[in-house]
PDB file of C-alpha atoms and ligand atoms in Angstrom:
ATOM      1  CA  UNK A   1     175.120 -93.661  68.170  1.00 49.00           C
ATOM      2  CA  UNK A   2     171.529 -92.978  67.536  1.00 53.00           C
ATOM      3  CA  UNK A   3     168.350 -94.940  67.567  1.00 54.00           C
ATOM      4  CA  UNK A   4     166.919 -96.303  64.459  1.00 57.00           C
ATOM      5  CA  UNK A   5     164.096 -93.811  63.986  1.00 66.00           C
ATOM      6  CA  UNK A   6     164.297 -93.977  60.252  1.00 76.00           C
ATOM      7  CA  UNK A   7     162.252 -96.404  58.230  1.00 92.00           C
ATOM      8  CA  UNK A   8     163.939 -99.558  56.960  1.00 95.00           C
ATOM      9  CA  UNK A   9     163.295 -99.934  53.277  1.00 97.00           C
ATOM     10  CA  UNK A  10     165.196-103.118  52.637  1.00 98.00           C
ATOM     11  CA  UNK A  11     166.616-105.182  55.480  1.00 97.00           C
ATOM     12  CA  UNK A  12     169.865-107.104  55.084  1.00 97.00           C
ATOM     13  CA  UNK A  13     172.147-108.910  57.499  1.00 97.00           C
ATOM     14  CA  UNK A  14     174.957-106.511  58.419  1.00 97.00           C
ATOM     15  CA  UNK A  15     173.148-103.402  56.849  1.00 98.00           C
ATOM     16  CA  UNK A  16     169.746-102.077  55.880  1.00 97.00           C
ATOM     17  CA  UNK A  17     168.833 -99.515  53.360  1.00 98.00           C
ATOM     18  CA  UNK A  18     166.839 -96.454  54.586  1.00 96.00           C
ATOM     19  CA  UNK A  19     165.640 -93.484  52.493  1.00 96.00           C
ATOM     20  CA  UNK A  20     168.329 -90.705  52.293  1.00 95.00           C
ATOM     21  CA  UNK A  21     167.722 -88.468  55.247  1.00 93.00           C
ATOM     22  CA  UNK A  22     167.866 -84.578  55.352  1.00 93.00           C
ATOM     23  CA  UNK A  23     168.981 -84.855  58.982  1.00 93.00           C
ATOM     24  CA  UNK A  24     172.220 -86.450  57.836  1.00 95.00           C
ATOM     25  CA  UNK A  25     173.226 -83.768  55.218  1.00 96.00           C
ATOM     26  CA  UNK A  26     176.328 -82.652  57.208  1.00 97.00           C
ATOM     27  CA  UNK A  27     177.492 -86.228  57.457  1.00 97.00           C
ATOM     28  CA  UNK A  28     176.941 -86.805  53.624  1.00 97.00           C
ATOM     29  CA  UNK A  29     178.974 -83.591  53.120  1.00 97.00           C
ATOM     30  CA  UNK A  30     181.730 -84.766  55.350  1.00 97.00           C
ATOM     31  CA  UNK A  31     181.914 -88.139  53.475  1.00 98.00           C
ATOM     32  CA  UNK A  32     181.815 -86.603  50.013  1.00 97.00           C
ATOM     33  CA  UNK A  33     184.626 -84.142  50.767  1.00 98.00           C
ATOM     34  CA  UNK A  34     186.927 -86.779  52.477  1.00 98.00           C
ATOM     35  CA  UNK A  35     190.018 -87.078  50.311  1.00 96.00           C
ATOM     36  CA  UNK A  36     190.180 -90.770  51.045  1.00 96.00           C
ATOM     37  CA  UNK A  37     186.646 -91.432  50.217  1.00 97.00           C
ATOM     38  CA  UNK A  38     186.241 -89.179  47.087  1.00 97.00           C
ATOM     39  CA  UNK A  39     189.616 -90.130  45.447  1.00 96.00           C
ATOM     40  CA  UNK A  40     188.135 -92.556  42.925  1.00 96.00           C
ATOM     41  CA  UNK A  41     184.516 -91.605  43.289  1.00 94.00           C
ATOM     42  CA  UNK A  42     184.917 -88.610  40.767  1.00 90.00           C
ATOM     43  CA  UNK A  43     183.926 -86.014  43.237  1.00 94.00           C
ATOM     44  CA  UNK A  44     186.431 -83.463  42.131  1.00 93.00           C
ATOM     45  CA  UNK A  45     184.549 -80.380  43.293  1.00 95.00           C
ATOM     46  CA  UNK A  46     183.680 -79.617  46.998  1.00 96.00           C
ATOM     47  CA  UNK A  47     180.110 -80.548  48.127  1.00 95.00           C
ATOM     48  CA  UNK A  48     178.625 -77.933  50.416  1.00 95.00           C
ATOM     49  CA  UNK A  49     175.672 -78.653  52.790  1.00 96.00           C
ATOM     50  CA  UNK A  50     173.548 -76.439  50.518  1.00 96.00           C
ATOM     51  CA  UNK A  51     174.410 -78.450  47.482  1.00 95.00           C
ATOM     52  CA  UNK A  52     173.192 -81.565  49.162  1.00 95.00           C
ATOM     53  CA  UNK A  53     170.094 -79.805  50.662  1.00 94.00           C
ATOM     54  CA  UNK A  54     168.926 -79.415  47.015  1.00 93.00           C
ATOM     55  CA  UNK A  55     168.627 -83.307  46.830  1.00 91.00           C
ATOM     56  CA  UNK A  56     165.562 -82.929  49.125  1.00 91.00           C
ATOM     57  CA  UNK A  57     163.716 -80.259  47.142  1.00 90.00           C
ATOM     58  CA  UNK A  58     160.429 -81.075  45.440  1.00 86.00           C
ATOM     59  CA  UNK A  59     160.894 -82.697  41.931  1.00 81.00           C
ATOM     60  CA  UNK A  60     158.220 -80.699  40.227  1.00 83.00           C
ATOM     61  CA  UNK A  61     157.179 -83.214  37.694  1.00 80.00           C
ATOM     62  CA  UNK A  62     160.572 -84.227  36.531  1.00 84.00           C
ATOM     63  CA  UNK A  63     160.982 -87.998  35.682  1.00 89.00           C
ATOM     64  CA  UNK A  64     162.851 -89.618  38.458  1.00 90.00           C
ATOM     65  CA  UNK A  65     166.153 -90.908  37.115  1.00 94.00           C
ATOM     66  CA  UNK A  66     167.934 -91.278  40.417  1.00 95.00           C
ATOM     67  CA  UNK A  67     167.146 -93.510  43.464  1.00 97.00           C
ATOM     68  CA  UNK A  68     169.316 -93.047  46.544  1.00 97.00           C
ATOM     69  CA  UNK A  69     169.636 -95.034  49.900  1.00 98.00           C
ATOM     70  CA  UNK A  70     171.429 -94.575  53.056  1.00 97.00           C
ATOM     71  CA  UNK A  71     173.386 -97.574  54.164  1.00 97.00           C
ATOM     72  CA  UNK A  72     172.722 -98.062  57.895  1.00 96.00           C
ATOM     73  CA  UNK A  73     174.988-100.426  59.977  1.00 96.00           C
ATOM     74  CA  UNK A  74     172.509-102.450  62.087  1.00 95.00           C
ATOM     75  CA  UNK A  75     174.685-103.517  64.974  1.00 95.00           C
ATOM     76  CA  UNK A  76     176.578-100.119  65.453  1.00 95.00           C
ATOM     77  CA  UNK A  77     173.265 -98.207  64.726  1.00 93.00           C
ATOM     78  CA  UNK A  78     174.559 -95.614  62.484  1.00 94.00           C
ATOM     79  CA  UNK A  79     174.579 -94.552  58.878  1.00 96.00           C
ATOM     80  CA  UNK A  80     177.952 -95.389  57.063  1.00 97.00           C
ATOM     81  CA  UNK A  81     177.385 -94.774  53.459  1.00 98.00           C
ATOM     82  CA  UNK A  82     175.111 -94.389  50.476  1.00 98.00           C
ATOM     83  CA  UNK A  83     174.244 -96.241  47.325  1.00 98.00           C
ATOM     84  CA  UNK A  84     171.624 -96.304  44.524  1.00 98.00           C
ATOM     85  CA  UNK A  85     170.805 -96.001  40.933  1.00 98.00           C
ATOM     86  CA  UNK A  86     171.595 -93.160  38.727  1.00 97.00           C
ATOM     87  CA  UNK A  87     170.738 -92.232  35.103  1.00 97.00           C
ATOM     88  CA  UNK A  88     167.829 -94.645  35.206  1.00 98.00           C
ATOM     89  CA  UNK A  89     166.440 -95.251  31.685  1.00 98.00           C
ATOM     90  CA  UNK A  90     162.962 -96.619  32.317  1.00 97.00           C
ATOM     91  CA  UNK A  91     162.179 -97.193  28.638  1.00 97.00           C
ATOM     92  CA  UNK A  92     165.286 -99.400  27.860  1.00 98.00           C
ATOM     93  CA  UNK A  93     165.506-100.745  31.465  1.00 98.00           C
ATOM     94  CA  UNK A  94     168.885 -99.911  32.517  1.00 98.00           C
ATOM     95  CA  UNK A  95     170.699 -97.881  35.280  1.00 98.00           C
ATOM     96  CA  UNK A  96     174.180 -97.077  36.629  1.00 98.00           C
ATOM     97  CA  UNK A  97     174.707 -98.561  40.138  1.00 98.00           C
ATOM     98  CA  UNK A  98     176.716 -96.432  42.493  1.00 97.00           C
ATOM     99  CA  UNK A  99     177.965 -97.054  46.147  1.00 98.00           C
ATOM    100  CA  UNK A 100     180.348 -95.616  48.712  1.00 98.00           C
ATOM    101  CA  UNK A 101     181.029 -96.281  52.365  1.00 98.00           C
ATOM    102  CA  UNK A 102     181.704 -92.865  53.829  1.00 98.00           C
ATOM    103  CA  UNK A 103     183.638 -94.129  56.878  1.00 94.00           C
ATOM    104  CA  UNK A 104     186.795 -95.951  55.830  1.00 95.00           C
ATOM    105  CA  UNK A 105     186.797 -97.875  59.094  1.00 96.00           C
ATOM    106  CA  UNK A 106     184.044-100.026  57.660  1.00 98.00           C
ATOM    107  CA  UNK A 107     185.978-100.895  54.395  1.00 98.00           C
ATOM    108  CA  UNK A 108     186.994-104.508  53.664  1.00 97.00           C
ATOM    109  CA  UNK A 109     184.382-105.826  55.875  1.00 97.00           C
ATOM    110  CA  UNK A 110     182.135-107.283  53.080  1.00 97.00           C
ATOM    111  CA  UNK A 111     179.630-104.362  53.485  1.00 98.00           C
ATOM    112  CA  UNK A 112     179.681-103.177  49.915  1.00 98.00           C
ATOM    113  CA  UNK A 113     179.276-106.706  48.649  1.00 98.00           C
ATOM    114  CA  UNK A 114     176.055-107.158  50.735  1.00 98.00           C
ATOM    115  CA  UNK A 115     174.802-103.692  49.744  1.00 98.00           C
ATOM    116  CA  UNK A 116     175.527-104.286  46.053  1.00 98.00           C
ATOM    117  CA  UNK A 117     173.539-107.627  46.123  1.00 98.00           C
ATOM    118  CA  UNK A 118     170.709-105.960  47.873  1.00 98.00           C
ATOM    119  CA  UNK A 119     170.789-103.124  45.232  1.00 98.00           C
ATOM    120  CA  UNK A 120     170.800-105.530  42.272  1.00 98.00           C
ATOM    121  CA  UNK A 121     167.911-107.505  43.777  1.00 98.00           C
ATOM    122  CA  UNK A 122     165.891-104.413  44.251  1.00 98.00           C
ATOM    123  CA  UNK A 123     166.763-103.180  40.719  1.00 98.00           C
ATOM    124  CA  UNK A 124     165.714-106.403  39.041  1.00 98.00           C
ATOM    125  CA  UNK A 125     162.957-107.807  41.291  1.00 97.00           C
ATOM    126  CA  UNK A 126     161.142-104.667  42.320  1.00 98.00           C
ATOM    127  CA  UNK A 127     161.879-102.062  39.568  1.00 98.00           C
ATOM    128  CA  UNK A 128     161.928-104.836  36.881  1.00 98.00           C
ATOM    129  CA  UNK A 129     165.080-103.212  35.307  1.00 98.00           C
ATOM    130  CA  UNK A 130     166.777-105.278  32.521  1.00 98.00           C
ATOM    131  CA  UNK A 131     170.455-104.345  33.014  1.00 98.00           C
ATOM    132  CA  UNK A 132     172.768-102.588  35.527  1.00 98.00           C
ATOM    133  CA  UNK A 133     176.074-101.022  34.645  1.00 98.00           C
ATOM    134  CA  UNK A 134     179.021 -99.764  36.668  1.00 97.00           C
ATOM    135  CA  UNK A 135     182.659 -98.867  36.469  1.00 97.00           C
ATOM    136  CA  UNK A 136     185.776 -98.325  38.576  1.00 97.00           C
ATOM    137  CA  UNK A 137     189.257 -97.114  38.221  1.00 98.00           C
ATOM    138  CA  UNK A 138     191.722-100.056  37.799  1.00 98.00           C
ATOM    139  CA  UNK A 139     193.358 -98.805  41.026  1.00 97.00           C
ATOM    140  CA  UNK A 140     190.049 -99.050  42.968  1.00 98.00           C
ATOM    141  CA  UNK A 141     190.509-102.721  43.575  1.00 97.00           C
ATOM    142  CA  UNK A 142     187.780-102.823  46.388  1.00 97.00           C
ATOM    143  CA  UNK A 143     185.107-101.480  43.892  1.00 98.00           C
ATOM    144  CA  UNK A 144     185.700-103.685  41.035  1.00 98.00           C
ATOM    145  CA  UNK A 145     186.305-106.773  43.171  1.00 98.00           C
ATOM    146  CA  UNK A 146     182.781-106.403  44.651  1.00 98.00           C
ATOM    147  CA  UNK A 147     181.237-106.231  41.047  1.00 98.00           C
ATOM    148  CA  UNK A 148     183.180-109.407  40.033  1.00 97.00           C
ATOM    149  CA  UNK A 149     182.305-111.163  43.333  1.00 96.00           C
ATOM    150  CA  UNK A 150     178.524-110.803  42.834  1.00 95.00           C
ATOM    151  CA  UNK A 151     178.510-111.562  39.064  1.00 96.00           C
ATOM    152  CA  UNK A 152     178.835-108.509  37.076  1.00 98.00           C
ATOM    153  CA  UNK A 153     180.495-109.252  33.713  1.00 98.00           C
ATOM    154  CA  UNK A 154     183.720-107.301  32.660  1.00 98.00           C
ATOM    155  CA  UNK A 155     182.843-105.255  29.576  1.00 98.00           C
ATOM    156  CA  UNK A 156     186.170-103.725  28.995  1.00 98.00           C
ATOM    157  CA  UNK A 157     188.616-100.944  29.767  1.00 98.00           C
ATOM    158  CA  UNK A 158     187.859 -97.292  29.007  1.00 98.00           C
ATOM    159  CA  UNK A 159     191.325 -95.779  28.678  1.00 98.00           C
ATOM    160  CA  UNK A 160     192.268 -92.451  30.314  1.00 98.00           C
ATOM    161  CA  UNK A 161     188.747 -91.378  31.421  1.00 96.00           C
ATOM    162  CA  UNK A 162     189.652 -90.405  34.982  1.00 96.00           C
ATOM    163  CA  UNK A 163     192.271 -88.001  36.090  1.00 96.00           C
ATOM    164  CA  UNK A 164     193.400 -88.604  39.727  1.00 96.00           C
ATOM    165  CA  UNK A 165     196.461 -87.364  41.552  1.00 94.00           C
ATOM    166  CA  UNK A 166     197.925 -85.999  38.306  1.00 95.00           C
ATOM    167  CA  UNK A 167     197.515 -89.157  36.265  1.00 97.00           C
ATOM    168  CA  UNK A 168     194.997 -90.409  33.708  1.00 97.00           C
ATOM    169  CA  UNK A 169     193.464 -93.661  34.964  1.00 98.00           C
ATOM    170  CA  UNK A 170     191.780 -96.455  33.100  1.00 98.00           C
ATOM    171  CA  UNK A 171     188.251 -97.531  34.075  1.00 98.00           C
ATOM    172  CA  UNK A 172     187.147-101.057  34.274  1.00 98.00           C
ATOM    173  CA  UNK A 173     183.488-101.264  33.092  1.00 98.00           C
ATOM    174  CA  UNK A 174     180.852-103.971  34.035  1.00 98.00           C
ATOM    175  CA  UNK A 175     177.319-104.869  33.424  1.00 98.00           C
ATOM    176  CA  UNK A 176     174.827-107.451  34.657  1.00 98.00           C
ATOM    177  CA  UNK A 177     171.570-108.542  33.040  1.00 98.00           C
ATOM    178  CA  UNK A 178     168.556-109.556  35.013  1.00 98.00           C
ATOM    179  CA  UNK A 179     168.508-113.034  33.347  1.00 97.00           C
ATOM    180  CA  UNK A 180     171.992-113.780  34.530  1.00 97.00           C
ATOM    181  CA  UNK A 181     171.252-112.547  38.012  1.00 97.00           C
ATOM    182  CA  UNK A 182     168.195-114.721  38.284  1.00 95.00           C
ATOM    183  CA  UNK A 183     170.118-117.822  37.024  1.00 94.00           C
ATOM    184  CA  UNK A 184     172.776-117.131  39.755  1.00 90.00           C
ATOM    185  CA  UNK A 185     170.079-116.581  42.367  1.00 84.00           C
ATOM    186  CA  UNK A 186     168.422-119.959  41.478  1.00 81.00           C
ATOM    187  CA  UNK A 187     171.781-121.888  42.079  1.00 79.00           C
TER     188      UNK A 187
HETATM  189  C1  COA B 201     184.949 -99.348  47.014  1.00 90.79           C
HETATM  190  C2  COA B 201     184.205 -99.626  48.388  1.00 90.79           C
HETATM  191  C3  COA B 201     182.716 -99.312  48.061  1.00 90.79           C
HETATM  192  C4  COA B 201     184.379-101.119  48.683  1.00 90.79           C
HETATM  193  O1  COA B 201     183.659-101.300  49.878  1.00 90.79           O
HETATM  194  P1  COA B 201     184.026-102.396  50.915  1.00 90.79           P
HETATM  195  O2  COA B 201     182.854-102.441  51.935  1.00 90.79           O
HETATM  196  O3  COA B 201     185.345-102.261  51.367  1.00 90.79           O
HETATM  197  O4  COA B 201     183.908-103.688  49.993  1.00 90.79           O
HETATM  198  P2  COA B 201     183.862-105.273  50.363  1.00 90.79           P
HETATM  199  O5  COA B 201     184.553-105.414  51.710  1.00 90.79           O
HETATM  200  O6  COA B 201     182.588-105.786  50.313  1.00 90.79           O
HETATM  201  O7  COA B 201     184.701-106.045  49.268  1.00 90.79           O
HETATM  202  C5  COA B 201     185.994-105.537  48.862  1.00 90.79           C
HETATM  203  C6  COA B 201     186.725-106.591  48.163  1.00 90.79           C
HETATM  204  O8  COA B 201     187.928-106.015  47.606  1.00 90.79           O
HETATM  205  C7  COA B 201     189.173-106.545  48.164  1.00 90.79           C
HETATM  206  N1  COA B 201     190.108-105.487  48.171  1.00 90.79           N
HETATM  207  C8  COA B 201     190.077-104.175  48.686  1.00 90.79           C
HETATM  208  N2  COA B 201     191.181-103.528  48.502  1.00 90.79           N
HETATM  209  C9  COA B 201     192.070-104.530  48.027  1.00 90.79           C
HETATM  210  C10 COA B 201     193.495-104.362  47.587  1.00 90.79           C
HETATM  211  N3  COA B 201     194.227-103.308  47.705  1.00 90.79           N
HETATM  212  N4  COA B 201     193.938-105.573  47.132  1.00 90.79           N
HETATM  213  C11 COA B 201     193.353-106.661  46.889  1.00 90.79           C
HETATM  214  N5  COA B 201     192.002-106.799  47.339  1.00 90.79           N
HETATM  215  C12 COA B 201     191.394-105.710  47.831  1.00 90.79           C
HETATM  216  C13 COA B 201     188.694-107.063  49.593  1.00 90.79           C
HETATM  217  O9  COA B 201     189.637-107.973  50.086  1.00 90.79           O
HETATM  218  C14 COA B 201     187.372-107.610  49.276  1.00 90.79           C
HETATM  219  O10 COA B 201     187.373-108.809  48.677  1.00 90.79           O
HETATM  220  P3  COA B 201     187.260-110.189  49.477  1.00 90.79           P
HETATM  221  O11 COA B 201     185.749-110.051  50.137  1.00 90.79           O
HETATM  222  O12 COA B 201     187.253-111.185  48.321  1.00 90.79           O
HETATM  223  O13 COA B 201     188.277-110.216  50.411  1.00 90.79           O
HETATM  224  C15 COA B 201     184.788 -98.650  49.509  1.00 90.79           C
HETATM  225  O14 COA B 201     186.055 -98.860  49.644  1.00 90.79           O
HETATM  226  C16 COA B 201     184.438 -97.187  49.269  1.00 90.79           C
HETATM  227  O15 COA B 201     183.274 -96.743  49.538  1.00 90.79           O
HETATM  228  N6  COA B 201     185.551 -96.494  48.703  1.00 90.79           N
HETATM  229  C17 COA B 201     185.374 -94.963  48.500  1.00 90.79           C
HETATM  230  C18 COA B 201     184.338 -94.574  47.472  1.00 90.79           C
HETATM  231  C19 COA B 201     184.483 -95.260  46.211  1.00 90.79           C
HETATM  232  O16 COA B 201     185.570 -95.358  45.724  1.00 90.79           O
HETATM  233  N7  COA B 201     183.335 -95.831  45.782  1.00 90.79           N
HETATM  234  C20 COA B 201     183.272 -96.524  44.485  1.00 90.79           C
HETATM  235  C21 COA B 201     183.348 -95.508  43.284  1.00 90.79           C
HETATM  236  S1  COA B 201     183.282 -96.581  41.741  1.00 90.79           S
END
């Protein structure tokens, strides 16, 4: 366990979000190469420490289309995963939400649910995005259950878009509009 020397960006109950941290590159690589973690996350190629180091290189004027957080477990005082927004379209106001808990010991403890709520709140009430999207393999029950629990609407099935363990898999796609999130929040 380490002390929390990294800045808290968003504070939750079980977890907080901190900026991604170059001191944790080896941990990120461990998580992203773990067969259990990467199975439905579409990380079919190995991630080297050097690949991940590139995340921290200067952006040199490119538009920021990605925002990533480290998920920090407050009680156990350690990083346990990552989440964020990818393919951000600042003009039309949408982004893809992504999330993983890198240490399977922390699965099914409601952590992704809390993290997704924090991420949605950030996307709508800080960044003023209009819509978030996400998708998960039908077999990845934990992932789409989280989306449904917090109010993402089921958009439909994309057939055969993921090839896992020698079989094509269907992906359940979801979206949530800011106005629907705000209505839910007011209840
Ligand atoms: C998917 C993932 C983020 C879920 O995180 P988590 O912290 O376990 O999620 P939560 O505990 O908040 O919620 C999971 C829900 O799914 C349910 N669930 C999980 N596996 C289930 C199963 N096999 N059958 C039925 N329900 C299941 C849980 O019971 C829970 O619902 P509940 O709160 O109503 O009981 C995590 O498993 C993970 O990081 N997996 C590896 C990477 C990945 O696949 N990321 C997503 C890519 S789309």
